Amino acid sequence: MKIGILTSGGDAPGMNACLRAVVRTTIHYGHEAYGIYDGYKGLVENKIKQLDRNDVGQILNRGGTILGSSRLPSFKEKAVRQIAIDHLKTWGIEALVVIGGDGTYRGAMALSEMGLKVIAIPGTIDNDIASTEYTIGFFTALDTAIDAIDKLRDTSFSHQRCTVVEVMGRDCGDLSIYSGIACGAEIVITKETGFDPENVLMQVKKAEEMHKRHLIVVVAENITNVFELAENIGKHSHYTARATVLGYIQRGGQPSSYDRILASKMGVHAAELLIKGESGYAIYTKSMEIGHCPIAEALNAQDEVTDLYQYLNKLN
Ligand code: F6P
């Protein structure tokens, strides 16, 4: 059996560990593994190469993805996907493992509906795939955000400032609320909390009344302009306020222990499913166990809001 593998969408620490697991498991069972470079775009452009076990050596601990990644909006078009499927046929590749986020899952679903055997693995720093408790890369990105916010805390305290920090996550507030709790933020603003500028100013006032020397406000991306928010807080309180956008630094770096193990287990599970003749599944983790559900179910799952939001005001 020939199994193809690609990474797609925003890269995430642990994607390489997962790639390694898929390739080595495939070879372990006597089959062939093929790397597809630069995501669905590379698939359409026929950028495919057979991988042996040494090709995925020395990558377990590396951030990013050695296969490269991309976003390809035109993959929504059936004609474009047909080109991809034709390339796979020419290579004799009958099954595909894709590692990525929401957009990658949609591509996987569409390919599966066209008859291709596909397994999707959740790899994104956003933790926005509802069918899985955690996605590969989330905890590493969280550690990066925590490290950065801890550093901001030092200077925030020294200068009695209100530090506004924007954290990634696309439309999901998990990176923000988890880092907010872990860094002792006074205020966390996400899609889940909603954003009311007056309410934020009230909370800043409360911090003033509590004689807080400084405060930290974590804001999820795509909510508001953090520079304008900081300016507004500066105007209406005694704190000087500064904004920092953490940005793409959150996507890079060595995967954490958790992400390496999660990625390895998910990769083995995915390859074994295909080898057993199963397909059309999305891999998930729940309470450290690995499982799978139909890709369609993964795409329709409703995200549960983490209970961490209930902890915030008791902790600050
Ligand atoms: O999905 C990961 C992510 O980093 C999001 O947090 C962010 O919104 C997006 O990707 C940025 O995408 P791009 O790399 O296309 O700018």
mmCIF file of C-alpha atoms and ligand atoms in Angstrom, residues 8-12 70-71 101-102 123-128 167-172 175 221-222 247-248 250-251, ligand 1:
data_model
loop_
_atom_site.group_PDB
_atom_site.id
_atom_site.type_symbol
_atom_site.label_atom_id
_atom_site.label_comp_id
_atom_site.label_asym_id
_atom_site.label_seq_id
_atom_site.Cartn_x
_atom_site.Cartn_y
_atom_site.Cartn_z
ATOM 1 C CA SER A 8 -1.577 22.023 5.536
ATOM 2 C CA GLY A 9 -2.702 25.411 6.869
ATOM 3 C CA GLY A 10 -0.844 27.240 9.647
ATOM 4 C CA ASP A 11 2.130 25.174 10.782
ATOM 5 C CA ALA A 12 2.214 23.914 14.357
ATOM 6 C CA SER A 70 0.263 26.419 2.444
ATOM 7 C CA ARG A 71 -3.297 27.620 2.204
ATOM 8 C CA GLY A 101 -6.733 22.601 11.128
ATOM 9 C CA ASP A 102 -10.260 23.401 10.070
ATOM 10 C CA GLY A 123 -2.478 20.018 13.941
ATOM 11 C CA THR A 124 -2.962 23.705 14.769
ATOM 12 C CA ILE A 125 -1.939 26.038 17.563
ATOM 13 C CA ASP A 126 -5.524 27.326 17.757
ATOM 14 C CA ASN A 127 -7.078 24.260 19.433
ATOM 15 C CA ASP A 128 -10.197 24.982 17.407
ATOM 16 C CA VAL A 167 -2.595 36.240 21.448
ATOM 17 C CA MET A 168 -3.333 34.112 18.336
ATOM 18 C CA GLY A 169 -6.140 31.562 17.987
ATOM 19 C CA ARG A 170 -8.062 32.669 14.899
ATOM 20 C CA ASP A 171 -11.664 32.602 16.225
ATOM 21 C CA CYS A 172 -10.947 30.452 19.264
ATOM 22 C CA LEU A 175 -4.759 30.209 23.736
ATOM 23 C CA GLU A 221 -6.748 38.119 17.864
ATOM 24 C CA ASN A 222 -9.584 39.304 15.615
ATOM 25 C CA GLY A 247 2.140 37.151 16.427
ATOM 26 C CA TYR A 248 3.903 34.359 14.559
ATOM 27 C CA GLN A 250 3.621 31.472 18.713
ATOM 28 C CA ARG A 251 3.769 29.164 15.696
HETATM 29 O O1 F6P B 1 -4.231 28.759 12.412
HETATM 30 C C1 F6P B 1 -3.036 29.204 12.968
HETATM 31 C C2 F6P B 1 -2.919 30.694 12.841
HETATM 32 O O2 F6P B 1 -1.651 31.081 13.305
HETATM 33 C C3 F6P B 1 -4.018 31.499 13.505
HETATM 34 O O3 F6P B 1 -3.819 31.610 14.895
HETATM 35 C C4 F6P B 1 -3.937 32.784 12.755
HETATM 36 O O4 F6P B 1 -5.182 33.453 12.768
HETATM 37 C C5 F6P B 1 -3.602 32.331 11.362
HETATM 38 O O5 F6P B 1 -3.014 31.058 11.479
HETATM 39 C C6 F6P B 1 -2.667 33.211 10.591
HETATM 40 O O6 F6P B 1 -2.614 32.682 9.303
HETATM 41 P P1 F6P B 1 -1.551 33.046 8.200
HETATM 42 O O7 F6P B 1 -0.333 32.210 8.441
HETATM 43 O O8 F6P B 1 -2.227 32.655 6.926
HETATM 44 O O9 F6P B 1 -1.273 34.505 8.298
#
